[in-house]
Each structure stands twice: as C-alpha cells, then as structure tokens.
Coordinates of C-alpha atoms in Angstrom, one line a residue:
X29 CA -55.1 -107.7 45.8
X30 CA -53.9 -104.1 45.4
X31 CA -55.0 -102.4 42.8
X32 CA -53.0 -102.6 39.2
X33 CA -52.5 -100.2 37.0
X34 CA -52.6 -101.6 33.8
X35 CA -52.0 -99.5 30.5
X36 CA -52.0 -102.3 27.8
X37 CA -53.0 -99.5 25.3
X38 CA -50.4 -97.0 25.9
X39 CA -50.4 -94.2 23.7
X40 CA -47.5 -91.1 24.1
X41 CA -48.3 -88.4 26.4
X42 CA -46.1 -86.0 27.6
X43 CA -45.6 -85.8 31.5
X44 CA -42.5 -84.7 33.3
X45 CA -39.6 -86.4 35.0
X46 CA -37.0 -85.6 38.3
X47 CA -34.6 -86.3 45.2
X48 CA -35.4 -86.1 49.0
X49 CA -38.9 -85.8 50.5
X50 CA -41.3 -82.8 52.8
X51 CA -43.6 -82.9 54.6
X52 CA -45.3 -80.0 52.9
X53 CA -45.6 -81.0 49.7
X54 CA -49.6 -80.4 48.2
X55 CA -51.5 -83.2 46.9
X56 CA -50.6 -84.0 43.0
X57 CA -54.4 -83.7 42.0
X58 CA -54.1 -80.0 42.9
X59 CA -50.4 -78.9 41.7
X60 CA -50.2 -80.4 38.8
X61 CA -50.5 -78.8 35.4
X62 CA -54.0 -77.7 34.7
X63 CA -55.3 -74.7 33.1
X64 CA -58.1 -73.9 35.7
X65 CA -55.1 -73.4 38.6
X66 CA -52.0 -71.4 36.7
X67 CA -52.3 -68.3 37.1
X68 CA -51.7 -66.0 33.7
X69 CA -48.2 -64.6 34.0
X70 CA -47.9 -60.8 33.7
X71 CA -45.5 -60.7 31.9
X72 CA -46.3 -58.5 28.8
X73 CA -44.5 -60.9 26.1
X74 CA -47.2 -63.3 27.7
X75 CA -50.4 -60.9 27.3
X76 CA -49.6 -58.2 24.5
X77 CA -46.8 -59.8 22.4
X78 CA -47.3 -57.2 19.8
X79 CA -46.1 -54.4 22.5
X80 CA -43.2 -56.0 22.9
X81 CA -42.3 -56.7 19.2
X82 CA -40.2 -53.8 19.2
X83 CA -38.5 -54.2 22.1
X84 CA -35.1 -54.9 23.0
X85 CA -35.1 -58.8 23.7
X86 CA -33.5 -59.7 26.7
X87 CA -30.6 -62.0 26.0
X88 CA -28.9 -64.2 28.4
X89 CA -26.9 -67.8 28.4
X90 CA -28.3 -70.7 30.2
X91 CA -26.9 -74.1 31.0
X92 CA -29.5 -76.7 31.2
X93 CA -28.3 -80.8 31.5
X94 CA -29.7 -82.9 28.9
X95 CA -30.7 -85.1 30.8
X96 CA -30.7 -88.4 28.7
X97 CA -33.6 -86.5 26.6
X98 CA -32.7 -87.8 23.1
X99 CA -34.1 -84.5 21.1
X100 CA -31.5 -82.8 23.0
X101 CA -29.0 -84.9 23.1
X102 CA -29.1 -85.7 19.3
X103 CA -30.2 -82.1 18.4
X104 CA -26.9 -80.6 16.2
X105 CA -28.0 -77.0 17.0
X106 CA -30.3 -76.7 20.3
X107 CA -30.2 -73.0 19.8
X108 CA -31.6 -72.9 16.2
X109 CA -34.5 -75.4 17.4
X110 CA -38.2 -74.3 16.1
X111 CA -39.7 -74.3 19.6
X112 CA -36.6 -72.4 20.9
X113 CA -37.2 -69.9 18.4
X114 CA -40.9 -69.9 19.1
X115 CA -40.3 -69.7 22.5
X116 CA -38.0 -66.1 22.4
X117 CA -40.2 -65.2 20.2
X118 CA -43.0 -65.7 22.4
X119 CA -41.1 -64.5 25.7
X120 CA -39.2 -61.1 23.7
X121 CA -35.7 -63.2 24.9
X122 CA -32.3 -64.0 22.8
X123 CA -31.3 -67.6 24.2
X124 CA -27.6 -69.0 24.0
X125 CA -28.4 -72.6 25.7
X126 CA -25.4 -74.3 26.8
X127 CA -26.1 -78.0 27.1
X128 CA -24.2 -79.9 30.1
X129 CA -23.8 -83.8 29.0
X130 CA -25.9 -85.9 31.4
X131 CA -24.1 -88.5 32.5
X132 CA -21.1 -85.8 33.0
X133 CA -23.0 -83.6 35.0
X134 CA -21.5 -83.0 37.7
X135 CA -17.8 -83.2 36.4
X136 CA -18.6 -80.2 33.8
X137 CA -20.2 -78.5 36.8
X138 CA -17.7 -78.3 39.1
X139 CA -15.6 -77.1 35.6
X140 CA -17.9 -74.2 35.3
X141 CA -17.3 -72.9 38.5
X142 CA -13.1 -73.7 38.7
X143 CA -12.9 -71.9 35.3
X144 CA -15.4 -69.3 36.2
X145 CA -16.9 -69.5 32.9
X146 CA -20.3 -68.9 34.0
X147 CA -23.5 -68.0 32.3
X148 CA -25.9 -66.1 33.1
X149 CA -28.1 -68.1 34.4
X150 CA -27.6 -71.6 35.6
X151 CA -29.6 -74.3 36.3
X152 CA -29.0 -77.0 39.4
X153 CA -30.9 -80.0 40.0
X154 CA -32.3 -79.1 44.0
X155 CA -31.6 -76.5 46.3
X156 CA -29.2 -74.0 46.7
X157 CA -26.5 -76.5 48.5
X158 CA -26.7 -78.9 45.9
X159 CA -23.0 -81.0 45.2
X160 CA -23.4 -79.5 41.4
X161 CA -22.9 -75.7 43.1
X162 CA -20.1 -77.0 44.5
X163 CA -20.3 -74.0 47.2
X164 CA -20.8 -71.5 44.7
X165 CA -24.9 -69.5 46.7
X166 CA -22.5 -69.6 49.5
X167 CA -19.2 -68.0 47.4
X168 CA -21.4 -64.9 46.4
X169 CA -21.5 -66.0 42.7
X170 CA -25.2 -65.5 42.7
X171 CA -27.7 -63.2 43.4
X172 CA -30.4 -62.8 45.9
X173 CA -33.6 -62.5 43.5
X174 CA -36.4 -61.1 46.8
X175 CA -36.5 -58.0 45.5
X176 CA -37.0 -59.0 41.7
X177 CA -39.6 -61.5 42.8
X178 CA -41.4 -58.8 44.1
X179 CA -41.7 -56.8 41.3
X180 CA -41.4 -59.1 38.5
X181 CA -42.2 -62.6 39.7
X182 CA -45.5 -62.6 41.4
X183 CA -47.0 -65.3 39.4
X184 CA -44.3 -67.7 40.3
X185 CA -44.5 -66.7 43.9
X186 CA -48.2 -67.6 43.8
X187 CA -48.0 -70.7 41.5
X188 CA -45.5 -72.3 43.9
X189 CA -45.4 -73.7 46.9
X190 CA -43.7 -72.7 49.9
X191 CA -41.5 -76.5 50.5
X192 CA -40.2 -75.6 47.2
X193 CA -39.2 -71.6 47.9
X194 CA -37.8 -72.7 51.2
X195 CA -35.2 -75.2 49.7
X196 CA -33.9 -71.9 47.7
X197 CA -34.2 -69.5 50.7
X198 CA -30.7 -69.2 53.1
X199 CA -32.3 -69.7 56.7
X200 CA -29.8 -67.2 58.2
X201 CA -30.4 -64.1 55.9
X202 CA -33.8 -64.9 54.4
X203 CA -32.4 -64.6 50.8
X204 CA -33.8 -66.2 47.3
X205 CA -31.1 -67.5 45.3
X206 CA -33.2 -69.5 42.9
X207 CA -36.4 -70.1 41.3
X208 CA -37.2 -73.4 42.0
X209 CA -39.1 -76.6 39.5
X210 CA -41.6 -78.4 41.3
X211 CA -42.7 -82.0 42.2
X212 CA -46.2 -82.2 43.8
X213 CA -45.9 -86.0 44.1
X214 CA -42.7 -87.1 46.1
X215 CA -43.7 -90.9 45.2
X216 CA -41.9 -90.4 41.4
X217 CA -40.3 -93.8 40.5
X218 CA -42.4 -97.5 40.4
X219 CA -42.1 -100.8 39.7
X220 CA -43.4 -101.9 36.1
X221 CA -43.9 -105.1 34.4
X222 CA -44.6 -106.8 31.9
X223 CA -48.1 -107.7 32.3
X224 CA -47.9 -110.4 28.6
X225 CA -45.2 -112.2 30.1
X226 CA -46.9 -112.3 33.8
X227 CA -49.8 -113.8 31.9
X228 CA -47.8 -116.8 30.0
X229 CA -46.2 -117.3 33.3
X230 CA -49.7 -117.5 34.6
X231 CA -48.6 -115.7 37.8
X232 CA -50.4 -113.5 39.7
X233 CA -49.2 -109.6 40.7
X234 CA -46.7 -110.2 43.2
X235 CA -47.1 -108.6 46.0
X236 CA -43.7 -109.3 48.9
X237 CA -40.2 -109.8 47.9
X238 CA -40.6 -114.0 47.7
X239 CA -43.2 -113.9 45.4
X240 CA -41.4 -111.5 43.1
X241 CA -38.3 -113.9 43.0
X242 CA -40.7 -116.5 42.1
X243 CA -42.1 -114.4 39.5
X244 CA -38.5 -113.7 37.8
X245 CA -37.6 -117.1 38.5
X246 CA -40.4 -118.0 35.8
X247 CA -39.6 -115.4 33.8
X248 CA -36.3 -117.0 33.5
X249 CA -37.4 -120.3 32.2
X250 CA -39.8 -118.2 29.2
X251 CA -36.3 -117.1 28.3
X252 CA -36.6 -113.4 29.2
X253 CA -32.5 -112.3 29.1
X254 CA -33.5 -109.8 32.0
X255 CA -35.9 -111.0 34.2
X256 CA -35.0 -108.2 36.4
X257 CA -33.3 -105.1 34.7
X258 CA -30.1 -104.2 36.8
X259 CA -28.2 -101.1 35.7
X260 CA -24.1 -99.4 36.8
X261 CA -24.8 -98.9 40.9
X262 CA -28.3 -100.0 41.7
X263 CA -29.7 -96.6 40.1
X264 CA -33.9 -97.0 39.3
X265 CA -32.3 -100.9 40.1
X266 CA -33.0 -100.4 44.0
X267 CA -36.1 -101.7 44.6
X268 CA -35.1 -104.1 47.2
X269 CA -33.4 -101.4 49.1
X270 CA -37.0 -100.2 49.2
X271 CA -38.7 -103.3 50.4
X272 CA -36.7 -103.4 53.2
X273 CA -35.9 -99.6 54.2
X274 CA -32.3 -99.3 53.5
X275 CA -31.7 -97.1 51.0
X276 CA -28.4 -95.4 51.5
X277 CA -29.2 -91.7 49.7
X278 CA -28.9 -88.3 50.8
X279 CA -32.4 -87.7 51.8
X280 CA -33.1 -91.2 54.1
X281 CA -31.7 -90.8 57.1
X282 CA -33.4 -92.4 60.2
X283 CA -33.7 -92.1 63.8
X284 CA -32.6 -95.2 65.3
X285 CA -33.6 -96.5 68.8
X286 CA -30.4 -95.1 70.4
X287 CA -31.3 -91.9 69.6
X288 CA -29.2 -91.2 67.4
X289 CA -30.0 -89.9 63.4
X290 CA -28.4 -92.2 61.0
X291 CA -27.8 -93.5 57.4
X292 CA -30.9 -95.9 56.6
X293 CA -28.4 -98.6 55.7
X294 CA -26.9 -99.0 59.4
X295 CA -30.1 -101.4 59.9
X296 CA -27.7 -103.8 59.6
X297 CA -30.4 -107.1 59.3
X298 CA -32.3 -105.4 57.0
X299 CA -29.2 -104.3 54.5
X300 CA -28.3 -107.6 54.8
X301 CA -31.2 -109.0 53.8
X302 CA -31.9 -106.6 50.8
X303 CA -28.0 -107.8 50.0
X304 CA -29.1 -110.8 49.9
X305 CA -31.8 -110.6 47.6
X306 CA -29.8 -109.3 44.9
X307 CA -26.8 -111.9 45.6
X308 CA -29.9 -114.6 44.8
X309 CA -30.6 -112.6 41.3
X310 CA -27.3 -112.6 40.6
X311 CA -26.5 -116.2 41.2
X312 CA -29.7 -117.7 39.9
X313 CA -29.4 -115.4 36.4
X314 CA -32.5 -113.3 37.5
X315 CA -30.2 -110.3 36.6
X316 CA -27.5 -109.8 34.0
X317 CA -24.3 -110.9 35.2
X318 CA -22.9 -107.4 33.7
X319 CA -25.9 -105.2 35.9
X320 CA -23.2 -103.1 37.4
X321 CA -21.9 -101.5 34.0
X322 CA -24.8 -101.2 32.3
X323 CA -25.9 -97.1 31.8
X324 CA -28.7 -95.0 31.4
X325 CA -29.2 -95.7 27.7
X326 CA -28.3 -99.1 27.6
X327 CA -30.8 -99.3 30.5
X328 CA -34.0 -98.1 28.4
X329 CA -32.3 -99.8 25.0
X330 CA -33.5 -103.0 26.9
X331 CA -36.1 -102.0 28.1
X332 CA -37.9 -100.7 25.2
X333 CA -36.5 -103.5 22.7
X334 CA -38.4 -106.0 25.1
X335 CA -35.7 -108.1 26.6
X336 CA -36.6 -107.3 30.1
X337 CA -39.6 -108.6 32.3
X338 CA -39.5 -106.1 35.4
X339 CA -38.1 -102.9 36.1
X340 CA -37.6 -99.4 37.9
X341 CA -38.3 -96.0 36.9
X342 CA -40.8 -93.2 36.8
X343 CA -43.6 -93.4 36.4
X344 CA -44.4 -90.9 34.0
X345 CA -42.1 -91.9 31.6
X346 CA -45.0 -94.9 31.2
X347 CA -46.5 -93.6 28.0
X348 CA -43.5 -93.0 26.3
X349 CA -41.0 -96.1 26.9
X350 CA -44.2 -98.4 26.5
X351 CA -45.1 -96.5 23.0
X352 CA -41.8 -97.2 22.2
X353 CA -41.7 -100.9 23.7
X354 CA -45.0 -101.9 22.1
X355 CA -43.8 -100.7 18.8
X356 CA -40.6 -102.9 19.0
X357 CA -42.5 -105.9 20.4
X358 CA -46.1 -106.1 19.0
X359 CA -48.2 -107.3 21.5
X360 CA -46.0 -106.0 24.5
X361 CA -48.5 -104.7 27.4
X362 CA -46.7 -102.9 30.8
X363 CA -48.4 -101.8 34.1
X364 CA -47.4 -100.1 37.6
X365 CA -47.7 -102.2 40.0
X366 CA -47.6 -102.1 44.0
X367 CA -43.3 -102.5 45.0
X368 CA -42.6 -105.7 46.5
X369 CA -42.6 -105.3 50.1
X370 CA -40.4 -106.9 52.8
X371 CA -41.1 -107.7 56.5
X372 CA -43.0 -104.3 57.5
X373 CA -45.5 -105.0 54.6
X374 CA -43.9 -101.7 53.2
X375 CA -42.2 -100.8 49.9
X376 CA -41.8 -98.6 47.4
X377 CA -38.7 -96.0 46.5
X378 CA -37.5 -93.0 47.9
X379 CA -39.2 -90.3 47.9
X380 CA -37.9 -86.7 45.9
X381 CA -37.8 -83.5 47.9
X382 CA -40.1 -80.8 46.2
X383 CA -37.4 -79.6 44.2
X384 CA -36.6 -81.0 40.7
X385 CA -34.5 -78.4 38.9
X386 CA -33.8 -74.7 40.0
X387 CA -32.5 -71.7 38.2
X388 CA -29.8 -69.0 39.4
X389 CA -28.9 -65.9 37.9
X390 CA -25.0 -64.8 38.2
X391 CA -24.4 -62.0 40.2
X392 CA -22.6 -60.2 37.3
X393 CA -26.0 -60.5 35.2
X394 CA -27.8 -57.6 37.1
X395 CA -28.6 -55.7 34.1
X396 CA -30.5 -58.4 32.6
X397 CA -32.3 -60.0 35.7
X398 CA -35.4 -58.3 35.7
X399 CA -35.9 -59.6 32.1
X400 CA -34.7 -63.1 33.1
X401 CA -37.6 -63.0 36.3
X402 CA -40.1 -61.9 33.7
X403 CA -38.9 -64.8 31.0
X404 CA -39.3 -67.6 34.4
X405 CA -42.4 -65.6 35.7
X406 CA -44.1 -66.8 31.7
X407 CA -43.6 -69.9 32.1
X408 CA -46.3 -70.5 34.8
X409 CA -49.0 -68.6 32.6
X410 CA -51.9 -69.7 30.2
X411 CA -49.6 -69.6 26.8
X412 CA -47.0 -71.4 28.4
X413 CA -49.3 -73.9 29.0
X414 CA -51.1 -74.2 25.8
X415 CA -47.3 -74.1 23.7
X416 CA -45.5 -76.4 25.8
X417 CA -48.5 -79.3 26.5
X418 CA -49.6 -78.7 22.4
X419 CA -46.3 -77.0 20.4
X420 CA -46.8 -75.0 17.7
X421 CA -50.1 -73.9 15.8
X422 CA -51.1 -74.9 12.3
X423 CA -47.9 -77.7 12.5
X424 CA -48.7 -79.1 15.6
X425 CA -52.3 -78.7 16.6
X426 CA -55.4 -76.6 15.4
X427 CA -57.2 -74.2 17.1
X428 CA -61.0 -73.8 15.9
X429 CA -61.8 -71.1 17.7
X430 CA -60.8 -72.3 21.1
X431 CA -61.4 -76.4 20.3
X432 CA -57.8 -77.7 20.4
X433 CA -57.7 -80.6 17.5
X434 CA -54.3 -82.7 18.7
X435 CA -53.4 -86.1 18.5
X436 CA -50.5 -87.2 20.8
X437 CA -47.6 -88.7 18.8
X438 CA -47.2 -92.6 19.2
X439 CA -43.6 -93.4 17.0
X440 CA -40.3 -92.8 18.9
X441 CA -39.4 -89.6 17.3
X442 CA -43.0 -88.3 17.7
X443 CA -42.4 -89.0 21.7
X444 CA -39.0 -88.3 22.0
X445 CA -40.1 -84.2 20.5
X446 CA -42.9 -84.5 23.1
X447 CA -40.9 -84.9 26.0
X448 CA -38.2 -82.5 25.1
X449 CA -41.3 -79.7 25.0
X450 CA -43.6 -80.9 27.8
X451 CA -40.8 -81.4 30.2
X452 CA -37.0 -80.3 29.3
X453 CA -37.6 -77.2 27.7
X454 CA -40.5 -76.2 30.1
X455 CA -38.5 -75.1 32.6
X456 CA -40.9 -74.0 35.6
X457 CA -44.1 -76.2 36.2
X458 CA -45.1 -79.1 38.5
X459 CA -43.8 -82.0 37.2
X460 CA -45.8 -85.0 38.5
X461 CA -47.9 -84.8 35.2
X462 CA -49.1 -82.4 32.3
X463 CA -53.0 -82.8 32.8
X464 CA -54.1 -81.4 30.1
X465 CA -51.5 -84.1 27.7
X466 CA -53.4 -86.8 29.8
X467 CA -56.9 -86.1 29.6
X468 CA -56.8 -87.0 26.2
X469 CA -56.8 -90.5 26.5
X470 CA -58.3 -92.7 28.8
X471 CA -54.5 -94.4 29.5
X472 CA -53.5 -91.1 30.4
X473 CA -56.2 -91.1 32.7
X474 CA -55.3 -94.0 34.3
X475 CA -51.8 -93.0 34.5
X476 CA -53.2 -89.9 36.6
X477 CA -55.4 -92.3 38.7
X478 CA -51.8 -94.6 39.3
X479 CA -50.1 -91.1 40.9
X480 CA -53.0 -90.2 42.8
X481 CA -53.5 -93.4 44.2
X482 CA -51.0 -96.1 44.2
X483 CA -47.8 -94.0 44.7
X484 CA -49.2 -91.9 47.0
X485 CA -49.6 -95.0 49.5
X486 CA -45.6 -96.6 48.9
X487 CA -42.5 -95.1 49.2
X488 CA -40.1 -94.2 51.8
X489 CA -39.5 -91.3 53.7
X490 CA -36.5 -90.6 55.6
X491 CA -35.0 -87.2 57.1
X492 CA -33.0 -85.1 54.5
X493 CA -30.6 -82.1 55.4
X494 CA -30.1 -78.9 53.6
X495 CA -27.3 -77.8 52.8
X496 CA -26.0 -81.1 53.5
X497 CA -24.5 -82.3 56.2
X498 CA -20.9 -80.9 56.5
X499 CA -19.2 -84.0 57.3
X500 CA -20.4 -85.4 54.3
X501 CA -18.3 -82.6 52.2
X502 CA -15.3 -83.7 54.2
X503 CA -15.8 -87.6 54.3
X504 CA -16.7 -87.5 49.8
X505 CA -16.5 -91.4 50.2
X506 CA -19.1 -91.2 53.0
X507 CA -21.5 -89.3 50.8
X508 CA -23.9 -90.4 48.4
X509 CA -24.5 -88.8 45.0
X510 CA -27.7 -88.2 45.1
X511 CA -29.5 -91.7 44.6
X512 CA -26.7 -93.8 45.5
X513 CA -25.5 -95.3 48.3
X514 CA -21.9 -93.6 49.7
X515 CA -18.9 -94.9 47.7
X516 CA -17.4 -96.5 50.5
X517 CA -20.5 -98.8 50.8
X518 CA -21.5 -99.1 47.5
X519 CA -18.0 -100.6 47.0
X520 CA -18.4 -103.6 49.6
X521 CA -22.2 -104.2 48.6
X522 CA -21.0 -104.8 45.0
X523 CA -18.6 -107.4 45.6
X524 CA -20.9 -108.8 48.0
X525 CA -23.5 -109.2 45.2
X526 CA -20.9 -110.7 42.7
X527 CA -19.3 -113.2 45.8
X528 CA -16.3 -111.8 46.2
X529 CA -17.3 -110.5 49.8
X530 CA -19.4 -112.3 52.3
X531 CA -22.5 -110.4 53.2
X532 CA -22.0 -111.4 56.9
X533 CA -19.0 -108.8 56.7
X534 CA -21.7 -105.9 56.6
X535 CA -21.1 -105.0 60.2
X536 CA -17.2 -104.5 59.3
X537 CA -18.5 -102.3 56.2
X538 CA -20.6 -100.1 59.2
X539 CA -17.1 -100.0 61.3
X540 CA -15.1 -99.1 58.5
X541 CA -17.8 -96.3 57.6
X542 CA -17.3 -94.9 61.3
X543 CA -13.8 -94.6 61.4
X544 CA -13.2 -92.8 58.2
X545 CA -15.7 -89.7 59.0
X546 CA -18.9 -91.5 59.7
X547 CA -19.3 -90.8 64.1
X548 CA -19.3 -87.2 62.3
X549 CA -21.8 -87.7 60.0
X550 CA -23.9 -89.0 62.8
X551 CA -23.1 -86.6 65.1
X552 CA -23.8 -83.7 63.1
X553 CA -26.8 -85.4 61.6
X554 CA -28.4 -86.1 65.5
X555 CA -27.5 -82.7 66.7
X556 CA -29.6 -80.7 63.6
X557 CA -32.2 -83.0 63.5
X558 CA -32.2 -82.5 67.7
X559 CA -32.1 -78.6 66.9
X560 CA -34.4 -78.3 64.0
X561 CA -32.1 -77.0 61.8
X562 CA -32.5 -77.7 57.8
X563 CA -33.8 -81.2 58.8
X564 CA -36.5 -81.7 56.4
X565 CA -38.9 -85.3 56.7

C-alpha cells in the first residue's frame, strides 16, 4: 500500500498556495523557505533600518487579488493593516494596495487596462502572456527591469531560479518584464480524506478509480451529504480527469500518435471514461446534485463544517482547513492520500508551471523603480523571513536573544492572520512550504515529508506554451481559463454529467471543437512544439 499521510493532529502552520509545469523546476527540499538558503537582501531598509529612517520612502500603488484569503477579503482598510504598516516601516516604502476581488479577477483586469487606470506596479498570476495582461508586456505598458536587476535586484536574481526568470523574459529581445513568485514543487493540489469516516466505513485507502467509488458509495450510506465534494466547473473537483489523463487546461497538451500536439482531452476513450465516472457520482448521489454552482467559499464552508468525505485541493492548505474542520467537528482527522488512478496505474493533478504570482512595474513609474526592485529584492532576505514566517515581536513571538518562543495559532481567526502574512502579503518566496512555520511541529513535518515524497511521484505533466497559443486568443471558446477545460467543452461535459447529453456524443464535441478554430490550435501547437519555440514540458 502507498504510503499515507496522515495528520490526525493538525495544528495551523502557515505554508503557501498557487499553473503549467517545467522541466527545470529544483527539488522542493532545496527551494523552499529556509533560513540557511536565502540570501540577506541588500537592501539597506533590510540591514541598517536606522539609515534609512530619514529617508524619503518610496511610494507606489499595487494591485494584488485577494485571493479567497479571508483577512483580506474581510479586512475594511488593507492599507492601515499592522503588518502593512510594519512592513513600510521595515522596507522605507508608502503602500497604496489596491485589492482585485478574487473570483472577479480577471473581469477587473482587463478593466484596468481598457480604462488605463494603472498602478504602479501590478501583480499577474504567471508569466508575462498571461490572459489577466490581456496584451498589455507586449502594448509597451511595462517596463523592461534587466538593468534595475542588475543594480538593485541581485538577491532575487540569485534566490531564484532560472524556469521562473525565463517565463518573465521575451525570447526575441531578451527583456525582464517581471519579477516572478515561485513554486519549487509543481505537484501542488491532492486528494484528502477523511480518514474518521474511512475508518467507520472500515475501508481501506483506495488506491484506482473503482475502489474510490466504492469508498463514496459507503460514505453515502454513513449519511455523509458529500461523499465527494464537487464545485462550479470541475475546479480542485477534477481528479478523475487526472486518473485518466484528460485534463483539458492550458498547460496539458500531448503529443498524440499522429504526430500531432494536441489538447489532452482529444483522448477520446479516456475523456469518456473520466465522463463517466462523474455521470456515476452524479446519478448514484456520490456528489451534490447542485456541484456545478457551488463556489470557492461555499466549497471550503463544506469542507471545513464536516459535511464532506473526500476532496481536492492543495496541499498546503492541510493545516489550516483541517484546524478549522477539527474545530467544527471534534474528532474529525484528514490525510493526503495517493489520487485514484485509472488504467495507466497513474494519477494525480496537473502540474503548475514555476510561476505563481509575478510583479510589473508600469512604464510611467521610472522614477520610483529602483525603490520598488529594492522593496521586491527584501523580500528574499533574513528579516523578511523571520517577519513574515513569525509577525511581529513582543505581540506575536519573543525573541530571547535569538530563541524564537512562537506558538502557531490553531482557531480560525488565528489561521486565517497566518496565512494572509506567510503567503499573501509575502509577495516573493518559494511557495511549496514555509520551513521554518513547519518544523515546529511534528504534523508540519509530516506535511513536508507528504511534498517531498508523495506528490513528487503523481501528477500530470503535459506541454504548456508561452505566450499562449495564438489561436487560442482568437478561438476564446477554444481556450481554457487557466484550470478549466475550454468553454466549448466544458459546456457539452456538463450536460453530459447531468444526462442531458449522451457521453457517446464526445466525438461530435471533438468535431465541433475543430471546426470552430480547433485544426488551428493544433496546428500552431504541433508546429512550436516541432520548432522549440515557448513549448515548455
């Protein structure tokens, strides 16, 4: 049996959240967050803070998504936050965050730019072709940041990796146009459950797609509402898609026996069979007859209150959802466990690019850039270490002359401030996992020994292209948004699932895909992958 990762005892810790996959990524043991491997910025707010006291502070306006984070989202002033205080303080900067609603991302984006109300520095969620630009690295509306790297960034440039600077480099002129988050681990997302409920079922850990139906059949009869947790377009609800190596998203496409480079899904037996799976869950009850409205927060509200058996999502999100699901439901225990895998004895999600956020400054914001490099090129130092993994000294921790006293926070509001320092407001770090937040505990150990070695061995990689394909911009049906499959598809696979569509039509879906845009798609795909250009695996 594979191993399981059981953390019965959760406790909160903070780790860090975040599409696409490379082949260069470095092994999570070694990029993540340690003390030992950052490098000390140079920035002299970093290592002389009383020489810059009487400094002008560099002021300049971000946008930053909340990202579902609660402390933001329920924050009334962001701005006037403690640790955004202590952090200008600590960085000689004048902040004006402008928060983007999460689940209107990409909407208020594409705003931004059609208005041209731009600040000064804004932050996108990959590289510097992302749908969020909407065009705007290639418009001229930011600048190229080589030089100020050079001069003002050389502890970023040596704290990360190359896969991450080259998804922010333009290939034809060699320009920087961002300074890029990173992901160390492209194996992010996993499959959880509940291990009390697995026990009265008096199942063992499944282990292939049958014996997890089995699993949530008898989860079913316990009376679990959600023996499987759906959620609004198979998003963290795809892990069938995984078992059988159809997912549909912008960084999985294949090369298929005919030579030619192709959406995943066009494996038409297998996306029929993944189809399948779910059309059983729905018709058997296994998931709730309403799975494709349910959002983000209703997803976790759930989760956390203990009406679902099994489920999707990152992995480092463990502590806190299970702090907060044990504290609803006494007696609740949760573990990672190995995806179910389907006829290639294979599973897992797809797996991110080495890009999780990424920062550009606006052309018009030249006299404040250097300032802006040296605010980023702090946040890969010691002090941002110690102030983001342990807040603020004397309310937060202790310090006895270099022992750290801190106890992690276990209640919901305790977690929710947590990850709002050790992951939103940190802005550049590796975000598989704070180490030094995890070495605290011995679940926090384990959770470091479930990265390191049971994601590392599932997941699936597929071919991603940046900047995206170009057909895709024309054919906006034909394209995925980020971890979804194309509208066009996603469409037909829905009413599949509720029987309003029989899943023996799939081949007409693929037909239909190829005569409104998708022989381009495939085309252009093949003849870059073929060439080398931006194809990334």
């Amino acid at each position: 049996m594979k191993k399981l990762f059981v953390l019965a005892t959760v406790v909160a810790l903070s780790v860090s959240m975040l599409s696409g996959c490379s082949k260069d990524n470095n092994e999570p043991s070694k990029a993540a967050n340690t003390p030992a491997e950052t490098p000390k910025a140079n920035n002299a707010a970093a290592d002389k803070p009383e020489e810059t006291a009487a400094a002008e502070p560099t002021k300049f306006s971000i946008s930053m998504r909340t990202l579902n984070v609660p402390y933001v989202e329920q924050n009334p002033d962001i701005n006037g936050d403690k640790y955004v205080l202590e952090l200008e303080k600590m960085t000689n900067t004048d902040l004006d965050i402008r928060l983007i609603p999460h689940n209107e991302y990409q909407d208020k984006m594409i705003q931004m730019f059609a208005t041209n109300d731009i600040p000064d520095v804004v932050q996108g969620s990959g590289g510097i072709s992302g749908q969020e630009l909407a065009g705007a690295v290639q418009s001229g509306v930011f600048m190229p940041l080589n030089d100020l790297l050079q001069e003002y960034g050389q502890n970023l440039q040596k704290f990360l990796p190359k896969a991450a600077w080259d998804r922010l480099t333009d290939a034809k002129t060699g320009n920087v146009y961002g300074i890029p988050e990173v992901l160390s681990n492209p194996s992010r997302r996993a499959t959880w459950i509940r291990t009390d409920l697995l026990e009265k079922a008096g199942k063992p850990i499944p282990k292939t797609v049958e014996e997890t139906l089995d699993v949530l059949r008898a989860f079913k009869e316990m009376g679990i509402e959600h023996p499987y947790m759906g959620r609004k377009n198979f998003k963290y609800a795809d892990t069938f898609f995984g078992s059988y190596d159809v997912f549909g998203y912008l960084n999985q496409f294949k090369l298929f026996p005919d030579g030619k480079v192709k959406p995943s899904f066009f494996d038409e037996a297998a996306m029929k069979k993944a189809v399948g799976v779910y059309k059983t869950m729905f018709d058997e009850g296994l998931i709730s007859k309403e799975f494709a409205t349910i959002e983000s927060a209703d997803f976790k509200s759930i989760i956390t209150s203990g009406k679902a058996g099994m489920w999707s999502m990152n992995a480092n999100e463990l502590p806190i959802w299970g702090t907060q699901l044990m504290t609803n439901v006494p007696g609740a225990k949760v573990a990672l466990i190995p995806s179910p895998v389907g006829d290639d004895s294979k599973g897992g999600y797809a797996h991110y690019n080495p890009v999780t956020r990424s920062y550009f400054i606006n052309v018009n914001a030249k006299d404040k850039a250097a300032g802006i490099i040296k605010f980023f090129d702090w946040m890969v130092g010691e002090q941002a270490q110690h102030f983001f993994s342990y807040g603020i000294e004397g309310e937060d921790y202790t310090d006895n002359g270099g022992t750290i006293s801190y106890t992690p926070p276990t209640d919901e509001a305790g977690t929710n401030k947590q990850r709002y320092l050790n992951y939103w407001l940190w802005m550049v770090q590796d975000t598989t996992y704070n180490k030094r937040i995890a070495e605290l505990s011995e679940p926090g150990k384990q959770m470091v020994d479930a990265f390191d070695n049971l994601l590392t061995k599932e997941g699936r990689r597929g071919i991603e292209f940046d900047p995206r394909l170009e057909a895709l911009v024309k054919y906006p049906d034909l394209s995925p948004l980020s971890d979804q499959l194309p509208p066009l598809v996603l469409e037909h696979v829905l009413k599949m699932v509720y029987g309003k569509e029989p899943i023996d039509n799939y081949g007409k879906v693929l037909e239909e895909y190829l005569s409104k845009g998708g022989n381009e798609v495939i085309d252009e795909a093949t003849a870059r992958y073929n060439s080398k250009e931006n194809a990334f695996e």
